[in-house]
mmCIF file of C-alpha atoms and ligand atoms in Angstrom:
data_model
loop_
_atom_site.group_PDB
_atom_site.id
_atom_site.type_symbol
_atom_site.label_atom_id
_atom_site.label_comp_id
_atom_site.label_asym_id
_atom_site.label_seq_id
_atom_site.Cartn_x
_atom_site.Cartn_y
_atom_site.Cartn_z
ATOM 1 C CA MET A 1 117.857 68.583 130.116
ATOM 2 C CA PHE A 2 119.069 71.578 128.123
ATOM 3 C CA GLU A 3 121.569 69.923 125.722
ATOM 4 C CA THR A 4 119.124 70.026 122.831
ATOM 5 C CA LEU A 5 118.438 73.734 123.075
ATOM 6 C CA ALA A 6 119.761 75.964 120.330
ATOM 7 C CA ALA A 7 120.128 79.686 120.999
ATOM 8 C CA PRO A 8 117.416 81.609 119.117
ATOM 9 C CA LYS A 9 118.209 83.461 115.943
ATOM 10 C CA GLU A 10 119.439 86.881 116.967
ATOM 11 C CA ASP A 11 116.748 89.580 116.912
ATOM 12 C CA ALA A 12 117.920 92.062 114.285
ATOM 13 C CA ILE A 13 116.859 95.128 116.288
ATOM 14 C CA ILE A 14 118.403 94.026 119.578
ATOM 15 C CA ALA A 15 121.652 92.959 117.849
ATOM 16 C CA LEU A 16 121.912 96.360 116.161
ATOM 17 C CA MET A 17 121.364 98.175 119.487
ATOM 18 C CA GLN A 18 124.295 96.241 120.950
ATOM 19 C CA ALA A 19 126.559 96.824 117.951
ATOM 20 C CA TYR A 20 125.830 100.565 118.084
ATOM 21 C CA ALA A 21 126.533 100.752 121.818
ATOM 22 C CA ALA A 22 129.888 98.993 121.300
ATOM 23 C CA ASP A 23 131.013 101.354 118.504
ATOM 24 C CA PRO A 24 133.523 103.888 119.949
ATOM 25 C CA ARG A 25 133.235 106.432 117.086
ATOM 26 C CA PRO A 26 131.922 109.733 118.502
ATOM 27 C CA ASP A 27 130.113 110.725 115.287
ATOM 28 C CA LYS A 28 128.234 107.404 114.883
ATOM 29 C CA ILE A 29 124.552 107.744 113.913
ATOM 30 C CA ASP A 30 121.830 105.496 115.358
ATOM 31 C CA LEU A 31 118.915 104.936 112.987
ATOM 32 C CA GLY A 32 118.185 101.514 114.509
ATOM 33 C CA VAL A 33 115.777 100.738 117.323
ATOM 34 C CA GLY A 34 112.439 102.607 117.271
ATOM 35 C CA VAL A 35 112.850 105.038 120.128
ATOM 36 C CA TYR A 36 112.388 108.798 119.941
ATOM 37 C CA ARG A 37 115.520 110.904 120.304
ATOM 38 C CA ASP A 38 115.954 114.630 120.720
ATOM 39 C CA GLU A 39 118.442 116.809 118.864
ATOM 40 C CA ARG A 40 121.208 115.604 121.209
ATOM 41 C CA GLY A 41 120.401 111.945 120.557
ATOM 42 C CA HIS A 42 118.859 111.560 124.014
ATOM 43 C CA THR A 43 115.537 109.838 124.783
ATOM 44 C CA PRO A 44 114.084 112.157 127.427
ATOM 45 C CA VAL A 45 111.426 111.486 130.061
ATOM 46 C CA MET A 46 108.505 113.706 128.990
ATOM 47 C CA ALA A 47 107.762 116.595 131.366
ATOM 48 C CA ALA A 48 104.098 115.491 131.631
ATOM 49 C CA VAL A 49 105.326 112.028 132.683
ATOM 50 C CA LYS A 50 107.628 113.513 135.330
ATOM 51 C CA ALA A 51 104.750 115.612 136.699
ATOM 52 C CA ALA A 52 102.387 112.612 136.770
ATOM 53 C CA GLU A 53 105.048 110.518 138.508
ATOM 54 C CA ALA A 54 105.462 113.214 141.171
ATOM 55 C CA GLN A 55 101.701 113.157 141.799
ATOM 56 C CA ILE A 56 101.661 109.363 142.004
ATOM 57 C CA LEU A 57 104.622 109.298 144.384
ATOM 58 C CA GLN A 58 102.794 111.716 146.671
ATOM 59 C CA ALA A 59 99.399 110.058 146.596
ATOM 60 C CA GLN A 60 100.084 106.333 146.312
ATOM 61 C CA ASP A 61 99.620 104.543 149.630
ATOM 62 C CA SER A 62 99.645 100.918 148.499
ATOM 63 C CA LYS A 63 101.356 98.701 145.970
ATOM 64 C CA SER A 64 99.031 95.805 146.595
ATOM 65 C CA TYR A 65 97.647 93.847 143.634
ATOM 66 C CA LEU A 66 94.939 95.278 141.415
ATOM 67 C CA SER A 67 92.719 93.214 139.129
ATOM 68 C CA LEU A 68 94.111 90.876 136.465
ATOM 69 C CA ALA A 69 92.894 93.319 133.816
ATOM 70 C CA GLY A 70 94.887 96.176 135.379
ATOM 71 C CA ASP A 71 93.675 99.553 136.568
ATOM 72 C CA ALA A 72 90.178 100.466 135.305
ATOM 73 C CA ALA A 73 91.101 104.158 134.942
ATOM 74 C CA PHE A 74 93.911 103.190 132.532
ATOM 75 C CA LEU A 75 91.666 100.891 130.505
ATOM 76 C CA ASN A 76 88.944 103.540 130.192
ATOM 77 C CA ALA A 77 91.377 106.320 129.298
ATOM 78 C CA MET A 78 93.023 104.145 126.639
ATOM 79 C CA GLU A 79 89.673 103.100 125.232
ATOM 80 C CA SER A 80 88.798 106.711 124.598
ATOM 81 C CA LEU A 81 92.273 107.625 123.294
ATOM 82 C CA LEU A 82 92.124 104.753 120.800
ATOM 83 C CA LEU A 83 88.468 104.609 119.885
ATOM 84 C CA GLY A 84 87.310 108.184 120.504
ATOM 85 C CA GLY A 85 83.776 106.989 121.184
ATOM 86 C CA ALA A 86 83.493 105.231 117.808
ATOM 87 C CA VAL A 87 81.877 102.218 119.525
ATOM 88 C CA PRO A 88 79.913 101.925 122.764
ATOM 89 C CA SER A 89 81.983 100.825 125.784
ATOM 90 C CA ALA A 90 79.567 97.912 126.136
ATOM 91 C CA ARG A 91 81.349 96.340 123.123
ATOM 92 C CA VAL A 92 84.905 96.743 124.447
ATOM 93 C CA ALA A 93 86.762 94.086 126.468
ATOM 94 C CA ALA A 94 90.306 95.137 127.407
ATOM 95 C CA VAL A 95 93.214 94.208 129.654
ATOM 96 C CA GLY A 96 96.556 95.807 130.418
ATOM 97 C CA ALA A 97 99.694 94.045 129.197
ATOM 98 C CA PRO A 98 103.460 94.533 129.694
ATOM 99 C CA GLY A 99 104.007 96.670 126.589
ATOM 100 C CA GLY A 100 102.675 96.525 123.049
ATOM 101 C CA THR A 101 104.678 93.335 122.466
ATOM 102 C CA ALA A 102 102.825 91.441 125.198
ATOM 103 C CA ALA A 103 99.549 92.923 123.975
ATOM 104 C CA VAL A 104 100.214 91.425 120.525
ATOM 105 C CA ARG A 105 101.086 88.106 122.171
ATOM 106 C CA GLN A 106 97.931 88.095 124.320
ATOM 107 C CA ILE A 107 95.741 88.802 121.283
ATOM 108 C CA CYS A 108 97.456 85.947 119.428
ATOM 109 C CA GLU A 109 96.746 83.648 122.360
ATOM 110 C CA LEU A 110 93.138 84.768 122.324
ATOM 111 C CA ILE A 111 92.877 83.941 118.604
ATOM 112 C CA ARG A 112 94.531 80.558 119.174
ATOM 113 C CA LYS A 113 92.078 79.735 121.952
ATOM 114 C CA ALA A 114 89.075 80.748 119.861
ATOM 115 C CA ARG A 115 90.144 79.505 116.445
ATOM 116 C CA PRO A 116 93.470 77.631 116.304
ATOM 117 C CA GLU A 117 93.168 77.096 112.555
ATOM 118 C CA ALA A 118 92.930 80.835 111.811
ATOM 119 C CA VAL A 119 95.558 82.194 109.438
ATOM 120 C CA ILE A 120 97.048 85.542 110.432
ATOM 121 C CA TRP A 121 97.701 87.668 107.341
ATOM 122 C CA VAL A 122 100.696 89.946 107.789
ATOM 123 C CA SER A 123 102.004 92.678 105.472
ATOM 124 C CA ALA A 124 105.067 91.417 103.568
ATOM 125 C CA GLN A 125 107.140 94.128 105.223
ATOM 126 C CA THR A 126 106.458 94.255 108.937
ATOM 127 C CA TRP A 127 107.940 94.713 112.409
ATOM 128 C CA PRO A 128 110.609 91.975 112.721
ATOM 129 C CA ASN A 129 109.006 90.638 115.917
ATOM 130 C CA HIS A 130 105.513 90.083 114.474
ATOM 131 C CA LEU A 131 106.163 86.683 112.900
ATOM 132 C CA PRO A 132 108.087 85.234 115.882
ATOM 133 C CA LEU A 133 105.326 86.388 118.253
ATOM 134 C CA ILE A 134 102.518 84.968 116.155
ATOM 135 C CA THR A 135 104.208 81.636 115.482
ATOM 136 C CA ALA A 136 105.281 81.267 119.142
ATOM 137 C CA ALA A 137 101.578 81.507 119.988
ATOM 138 C CA GLY A 138 101.005 78.515 117.692
ATOM 139 C CA LEU A 139 99.328 80.321 114.796
ATOM 140 C CA GLN A 140 100.043 80.220 111.085
ATOM 141 C CA THR A 141 100.827 83.301 109.022
ATOM 142 C CA ARG A 142 100.530 84.307 105.393
ATOM 143 C CA PRO A 143 101.954 87.454 103.840
ATOM 144 C CA TYR A 144 100.028 90.011 101.833
ATOM 145 C CA ARG A 145 101.935 92.317 99.528
ATOM 146 C CA TYR A 146 102.221 95.897 100.759
ATOM 147 C CA LEU A 147 105.072 98.002 99.399
ATOM 148 C CA ALA A 148 105.320 98.618 95.633
ATOM 149 C CA PRO A 149 108.779 97.935 94.125
ATOM 150 C CA GLU A 150 109.072 101.635 93.270
ATOM 151 C CA GLY A 151 107.889 102.679 96.768
ATOM 152 C CA GLY A 152 104.420 103.624 98.053
ATOM 153 C CA LEU A 153 101.528 101.284 98.751
ATOM 154 C CA ASP A 154 100.941 98.500 96.217
ATOM 155 C CA GLN A 155 97.214 98.749 96.576
ATOM 156 C CA ALA A 156 96.303 96.419 93.732
ATOM 157 C CA ALA A 157 98.622 93.668 95.017
ATOM 158 C CA MET A 158 97.468 94.103 98.619
ATOM 159 C CA PHE A 159 93.800 93.778 97.724
ATOM 160 C CA ALA A 160 94.484 90.905 95.323
ATOM 161 C CA ASP A 161 96.185 88.976 98.149
ATOM 162 C CA LEU A 162 93.530 89.828 100.709
ATOM 163 C CA GLU A 163 90.889 88.376 98.376
ATOM 164 C CA HIS A 164 92.229 84.964 99.505
ATOM 165 C CA VAL A 165 91.408 85.628 103.169
ATOM 166 C CA ARG A 166 88.903 83.068 104.477
ATOM 167 C CA ALA A 167 86.101 83.471 106.989
ATOM 168 C CA GLY A 168 87.591 83.426 110.481
ATOM 169 C CA ASP A 169 91.063 84.495 109.335
ATOM 170 C CA VAL A 170 92.688 87.522 110.922
ATOM 171 C CA VAL A 171 94.366 90.402 109.064
ATOM 172 C CA LEU A 172 97.070 92.256 110.972
ATOM 173 C CA LEU A 173 97.188 95.960 110.073
ATOM 174 C CA HIS A 174 99.480 98.704 111.389
ATOM 175 C CA GLY A 175 97.173 101.395 112.805
ATOM 176 C CA CYS A 176 99.520 104.173 111.648
ATOM 177 C CA CYS A 177 103.216 104.826 111.004
ATOM 178 C CA HIS A 178 103.742 101.457 109.316
ATOM 179 C CA ASN A 179 106.848 99.779 110.690
ATOM 180 C CA PRO A 180 109.186 99.509 108.724
ATOM 181 C CA THR A 181 107.963 101.287 105.573
ATOM 182 C CA GLY A 182 106.408 104.534 106.846
ATOM 183 C CA VAL A 183 103.796 103.980 104.098
ATOM 184 C CA ASP A 184 100.335 104.296 105.636
ATOM 185 C CA LEU A 185 96.861 103.375 104.488
ATOM 186 C CA VAL A 186 94.627 106.332 103.644
ATOM 187 C CA ALA A 187 90.904 106.645 104.477
ATOM 188 C CA GLN A 188 89.878 105.090 101.143
ATOM 189 C CA ASP A 189 92.110 102.038 101.794
ATOM 190 C CA TRP A 190 90.631 101.567 105.271
ATOM 191 C CA ALA A 191 87.119 101.790 103.814
ATOM 192 C CA GLU A 192 87.951 99.169 101.175
ATOM 193 C CA ILE A 193 89.604 96.894 103.732
ATOM 194 C CA GLY A 194 86.535 97.203 105.949
ATOM 195 C CA ALA A 195 84.270 96.241 103.055
ATOM 196 C CA LEU A 196 86.507 93.314 102.052
ATOM 197 C CA LEU A 197 86.790 91.904 105.586
ATOM 198 C CA SER A 198 83.088 92.276 106.124
ATOM 199 C CA ARG A 199 82.352 90.458 102.860
ATOM 200 C CA ARG A 200 84.764 87.640 103.683
ATOM 201 C CA GLY A 201 83.887 87.318 107.378
ATOM 202 C CA ALA A 202 87.468 87.963 108.529
ATOM 203 C CA VAL A 203 88.660 89.921 111.556
ATOM 204 C CA PRO A 204 91.056 92.889 111.568
ATOM 205 C CA PHE A 205 93.798 93.028 114.182
ATOM 206 C CA ILE A 206 95.196 96.540 114.567
ATOM 207 C CA ASP A 207 98.663 97.014 116.018
ATOM 208 C CA MET A 208 98.796 100.619 117.228
ATOM 209 C CA ALA A 209 102.326 101.356 118.430
ATOM 210 C CA TYR A 210 102.844 104.947 117.224
ATOM 211 C CA GLN A 211 99.562 106.820 117.741
ATOM 212 C CA GLY A 212 100.358 110.537 117.575
ATOM 213 C CA PHE A 213 103.540 110.180 115.507
ATOM 214 C CA GLY A 214 101.815 110.300 112.111
ATOM 215 C CA GLU A 215 99.354 113.136 111.640
ATOM 216 C CA GLY A 216 97.984 113.467 115.167
ATOM 217 C CA LEU A 217 96.234 111.455 117.880
ATOM 218 C CA ASP A 218 92.779 111.359 116.288
ATOM 219 C CA ALA A 219 93.838 111.195 112.651
ATOM 220 C CA ASP A 220 96.199 108.290 113.410
ATOM 221 C CA ALA A 221 93.338 106.294 114.927
ATOM 222 C CA GLY A 222 90.982 107.017 112.000
ATOM 223 C CA GLY A 223 91.390 103.594 110.358
ATOM 224 C CA LEU A 224 90.891 101.712 113.614
ATOM 225 C CA ARG A 225 87.797 103.776 114.451
ATOM 226 C CA HIS A 226 86.360 103.215 110.992
ATOM 227 C CA LEU A 227 86.711 99.428 111.283
ATOM 228 C CA ALA A 228 85.519 99.339 114.909
ATOM 229 C CA ALA A 229 82.327 101.161 113.969
ATOM 230 C CA ARG A 230 81.586 98.936 110.988
ATOM 231 C CA LEU A 231 82.719 95.399 111.779
ATOM 232 C CA PRO A 232 81.326 93.035 114.396
ATOM 233 C CA GLU A 233 84.742 91.973 115.722
ATOM 234 C CA VAL A 234 87.999 93.936 115.864
ATOM 235 C CA LEU A 235 91.172 93.106 117.783
ATOM 236 C CA VAL A 236 93.625 95.758 118.979
ATOM 237 C CA ALA A 237 97.081 95.742 120.564
ATOM 238 C CA ALA A 238 98.349 99.176 121.546
ATOM 239 C CA SER A 239 101.538 100.478 123.108
ATOM 240 C CA CYS A 240 102.317 103.577 125.183
ATOM 241 C CA SER A 241 106.076 103.118 124.754
ATOM 242 C CA LYS A 242 106.533 105.746 122.081
ATOM 243 C CA ASN A 243 103.762 108.318 122.502
ATOM 244 C CA PHE A 244 104.314 108.545 126.285
ATOM 245 C CA GLY A 245 108.035 107.680 126.112
ATOM 246 C CA LEU A 246 107.415 104.929 128.679
ATOM 247 C CA TYR A 247 109.479 102.263 126.881
ATOM 248 C CA ARG A 248 111.019 100.420 129.826
ATOM 249 C CA GLU A 249 107.911 100.694 132.013
ATOM 250 C CA ARG A 250 106.064 98.290 129.671
ATOM 251 C CA VAL A 251 102.626 99.799 129.117
ATOM 252 C CA GLY A 252 100.276 98.171 126.646
ATOM 253 C CA ILE A 253 96.653 97.202 126.194
ATOM 254 C CA ALA A 254 95.010 94.218 124.485
ATOM 255 C CA MET A 255 91.457 94.837 123.329
ATOM 256 C CA ALA A 256 88.677 92.861 121.713
ATOM 257 C CA ILE A 257 85.735 94.805 120.278
ATOM 258 C CA VAL A 258 82.831 92.377 120.093
ATOM 259 C CA ASP A 259 79.074 92.143 120.301
ATOM 260 C CA ALA A 260 77.844 93.551 123.626
ATOM 261 C CA THR A 261 76.431 90.144 124.571
ATOM 262 C CA GLN A 262 79.956 88.659 124.470
ATOM 263 C CA ARG A 263 81.843 91.461 126.184
ATOM 264 C CA SER A 264 81.928 90.171 129.748
ATOM 265 C CA ASN A 265 82.911 86.671 128.634
ATOM 266 C CA LEU A 266 85.718 88.070 126.479
ATOM 267 C CA ALA A 267 86.932 90.271 129.328
ATOM 268 C CA ALA A 268 87.104 87.180 131.554
ATOM 269 C CA VAL A 269 88.989 85.190 128.890
ATOM 270 C CA LEU A 270 91.516 88.023 128.443
ATOM 271 C CA ALA A 271 91.964 88.321 132.212
ATOM 272 C CA GLY A 272 92.480 84.537 132.369
ATOM 273 C CA LEU A 273 95.195 84.788 129.701
ATOM 274 C CA ASN A 274 96.906 87.474 131.795
ATOM 275 C CA ARG A 275 96.747 85.201 134.857
ATOM 276 C CA GLN A 276 98.282 82.367 132.902
ATOM 277 C CA ASN A 277 101.167 84.394 131.492
ATOM 278 C CA PHE A 278 102.122 87.102 133.993
ATOM 279 C CA ALA A 279 99.093 87.541 136.266
ATOM 280 C CA PHE A 280 98.904 91.290 136.915
ATOM 281 C CA PRO A 281 100.059 93.788 134.284
ATOM 282 C CA PRO A 282 102.634 96.377 135.471
ATOM 283 C CA ASP A 283 100.920 99.350 137.109
ATOM 284 C CA HIS A 284 103.343 102.263 137.353
ATOM 285 C CA GLY A 285 103.461 103.258 133.677
ATOM 286 C CA ALA A 286 99.744 102.583 133.225
ATOM 287 C CA ARG A 287 99.030 104.873 136.175
ATOM 288 C CA VAL A 288 101.210 107.588 134.614
ATOM 289 C CA VAL A 289 99.105 107.316 131.447
ATOM 290 C CA SER A 290 95.757 107.476 133.258
ATOM 291 C CA THR A 291 96.997 110.371 135.434
ATOM 292 C CA ILE A 292 97.976 112.356 132.338
ATOM 293 C CA LEU A 293 94.843 111.562 130.353
ATOM 294 C CA GLY A 294 92.617 112.324 133.349
ATOM 295 C CA ASP A 295 94.017 115.781 134.086
ATOM 296 C CA VAL A 296 93.267 118.640 131.684
ATOM 297 C CA ALA A 297 96.535 120.522 132.237
ATOM 298 C CA LEU A 298 98.762 117.433 132.118
ATOM 299 C CA ARG A 299 97.015 116.155 129.031
ATOM 300 C CA HIS A 300 97.522 119.466 127.313
ATOM 301 C CA GLN A 301 101.199 119.433 128.216
ATOM 302 C CA TRP A 302 101.595 115.847 126.997
ATOM 303 C CA GLU A 303 99.849 116.573 123.695
ATOM 304 C CA SER A 304 102.108 119.524 123.033
ATOM 305 C CA GLU A 305 105.232 117.502 123.854
ATOM 306 C CA LEU A 306 103.995 114.742 121.560
ATOM 307 C CA ALA A 307 103.347 117.287 118.787
ATOM 308 C CA GLU A 308 106.902 118.555 119.237
ATOM 309 C CA MET A 309 108.287 115.024 118.867
ATOM 310 C CA ARG A 310 106.139 114.381 115.801
ATOM 311 C CA ASN A 311 107.241 117.651 114.208
ATOM 312 C CA ARG A 312 110.900 116.989 114.917
ATOM 313 C CA VAL A 313 110.727 113.588 113.240
ATOM 314 C CA GLN A 314 108.927 115.111 110.227
ATOM 315 C CA THR A 315 111.513 117.878 109.980
ATOM 316 C CA ASN A 316 114.279 115.253 110.068
ATOM 317 C CA ARG A 317 112.565 113.340 107.241
ATOM 318 C CA ARG A 318 112.377 116.362 105.030
ATOM 319 C CA ALA A 319 115.975 117.362 105.799
ATOM 320 C CA LEU A 320 117.226 113.859 104.957
ATOM 321 C CA ALA A 321 115.147 113.653 101.763
ATOM 322 C CA GLU A 322 116.548 116.992 100.586
ATOM 323 C CA ALA A 323 120.109 116.141 101.551
ATOM 324 C CA LEU A 324 119.799 112.789 99.753
ATOM 325 C CA ARG A 325 118.522 114.489 96.622
ATOM 326 C CA ASP A 326 121.439 116.940 96.712
ATOM 327 C CA GLU A 327 124.090 114.347 97.517
ATOM 328 C CA THR A 328 122.907 111.623 95.114
ATOM 329 C CA GLY A 329 121.571 113.916 92.379
ATOM 330 C CA SER A 330 118.568 111.577 92.045
ATOM 331 C CA ASP A 331 115.010 111.065 93.276
ATOM 332 C CA ARG A 332 115.733 107.522 94.420
ATOM 333 C CA PHE A 333 115.038 108.442 98.051
ATOM 334 C CA ALA A 334 112.145 110.862 97.444
ATOM 335 C CA GLY A 335 109.677 108.652 99.364
ATOM 336 C CA VAL A 336 111.442 109.427 102.658
ATOM 337 C CA GLY A 337 110.111 112.992 102.682
ATOM 338 C CA ALA A 338 106.484 111.936 102.268
ATOM 339 C CA GLU A 339 106.319 108.914 104.575
ATOM 340 C CA GLN A 340 104.928 108.888 108.135
ATOM 341 C CA GLY A 341 106.133 108.144 111.633
ATOM 342 C CA MET A 342 109.571 107.121 112.781
ATOM 343 C CA PHE A 343 110.535 104.746 109.998
ATOM 344 C CA SER A 344 111.270 104.586 106.312
ATOM 345 C CA LEU A 345 112.599 101.671 104.359
ATOM 346 C CA LEU A 346 115.532 103.097 102.425
ATOM 347 C CA PRO A 347 116.079 101.363 99.074
ATOM 348 C CA LEU A 348 119.504 99.967 100.026
ATOM 349 C CA SER A 349 120.960 96.475 99.644
ATOM 350 C CA PRO A 350 122.158 94.586 102.742
ATOM 351 C CA GLU A 351 125.741 95.110 101.466
ATOM 352 C CA GLU A 352 125.202 98.878 101.273
ATOM 353 C CA VAL A 353 123.722 98.853 104.799
ATOM 354 C CA GLN A 354 126.747 96.882 105.989
ATOM 355 C CA ARG A 355 129.144 99.397 104.425
ATOM 356 C CA LEU A 356 127.247 102.266 106.063
ATOM 357 C CA ARG A 357 127.794 100.592 109.436
ATOM 358 C CA VAL A 358 131.449 99.614 108.961
ATOM 359 C CA GLU A 359 132.771 102.566 106.965
ATOM 360 C CA HIS A 360 130.596 105.416 108.262
ATOM 361 C CA GLY A 361 129.196 104.385 111.664
ATOM 362 C CA VAL A 362 125.611 104.783 110.361
ATOM 363 C CA TYR A 363 123.404 102.082 111.897
ATOM 364 C CA LEU A 364 120.186 100.909 110.274
ATOM 365 C CA LEU A 365 118.514 97.518 109.890
ATOM 366 C CA ASP A 366 119.711 95.214 107.091
ATOM 367 C CA ASP A 367 116.459 95.674 105.158
ATOM 368 C CA GLY A 368 117.142 99.444 105.047
ATOM 369 C CA ARG A 369 114.782 100.453 107.864
ATOM 370 C CA ALA A 370 115.904 103.791 109.265
ATOM 371 C CA ASN A 371 114.570 105.577 112.354
ATOM 372 C CA MET A 372 114.245 109.253 111.429
ATOM 373 C CA ALA A 373 114.306 110.269 115.104
ATOM 374 C CA GLY A 374 118.006 109.338 115.192
ATOM 375 C CA LEU A 375 118.838 112.214 112.826
ATOM 376 C CA SER A 376 119.544 115.814 113.747
ATOM 377 C CA VAL A 377 120.276 119.098 112.001
ATOM 378 C CA ARG A 378 123.891 118.288 112.816
ATOM 379 C CA ASN A 379 124.132 114.868 111.206
ATOM 380 C CA SER A 380 121.586 114.625 108.382
ATOM 381 C CA THR A 381 123.961 115.951 105.710
ATOM 382 C CA ALA A 382 126.717 113.604 106.916
ATOM 383 C CA CYS A 383 124.234 110.748 106.847
ATOM 384 C CA ALA A 384 123.105 111.595 103.302
ATOM 385 C CA ARG A 385 126.726 111.856 102.208
ATOM 386 C CA ALA A 386 127.475 108.427 103.647
ATOM 387 C CA ILE A 387 124.430 106.939 101.880
ATOM 388 C CA ALA A 388 125.431 108.603 98.608
ATOM 389 C CA SER A 389 128.966 107.239 98.911
ATOM 390 C CA VAL A 390 127.879 103.611 99.379
ATOM 391 C CA THR A 391 125.317 103.775 96.553
ATOM 392 C CA ARG A 392 127.601 105.411 94.014
HETATM 393 C C1 LMR B 1 111.239 98.834 116.967
HETATM 394 O O1 LMR B 1 110.557 98.399 116.032
HETATM 395 O O2 LMR B 1 112.432 99.169 116.827
HETATM 396 C C2 LMR B 1 110.619 99.009 118.320
HETATM 397 O O3 LMR B 1 109.276 98.694 118.269
HETATM 398 C C3 LMR B 1 111.360 98.327 119.404
HETATM 399 C C4 LMR B 1 111.148 96.839 119.436
HETATM 400 O O4 LMR B 1 110.680 96.332 120.448
HETATM 401 O O5 LMR B 1 111.450 96.173 118.446
#
């Protein structure tokens, strides 16, 4: 029965992870997959996570099933982390999901169930897994322009494209730390998007995978909170992989902000989608998150560790931008210093990216996406030198 199956097209991020792992060069540099790394290139377990895990280990006396939506303490804590009270809880239906990826998938399934003909508008540059996830859920996509050819947000083009959004369509927006460009919307853009979607009767879908890696926990959720407070329906998929460093534990949340009269029905539909796909969401990582967010001292510790990670990534950005200016003698890479979050899209051709990999052991995605967390004081000059040599 399997003769007709073709292996899927390789996922660019996963393939790069494997190629990096197989490279024996000791001075190789990993700017590929979006995980945080410390100065030594290690992805540590956060101290607040370790402390929460110790508490859980002590106190937990059962591993029996919870509800299909997951643990209520996790859902409530995440609601307040994401929404900060911008909307009443009576409007929020949410379920846990195995990571931000599954949260995106569950929201797509929800859209498909409610409105199969909806078009999902996706920024022209986006996370490589967005389109496969959306199309696997049976939905159609259309791109809207995002990045200007010279770098920065192409606001005029983005709004011109979004003028074609129809009532009932869905617009996918990166909550913060746009992946792959690092170019974020500012308050004015969010306000204009809110007005446009409201006028056209379309629904925003916020993918929040890096809250806390841009400007800070509250500032990074500003756009989401603005839309949630002003629009009747908002969809959210959020991940705790990066800001809690819980990558392999798979901690995510899928949320629909709706009219209070529809909340309990929506919560039941979301729980039904969980049942259909994986039944109960994983609990351990979600419990770590609710333990941290529910304890003043642990939360404080977590926030300061997160601030340290954010600052390290920003320091790396500035160091790379400066080194690139010095090594190339041009402002071609100036955007890197000003962008937000883990990623920037370096203006490099696929051939230049290939040469960086083969000749210098510097790994980034073919489109030029580079994870700033993979840099260190030690290697940013070497990295800039390698980039300068392939672009000369
Ligand atoms: C990334 O963009 O590198 C991360 O979000 C990891 C992933 O799942 O692709």
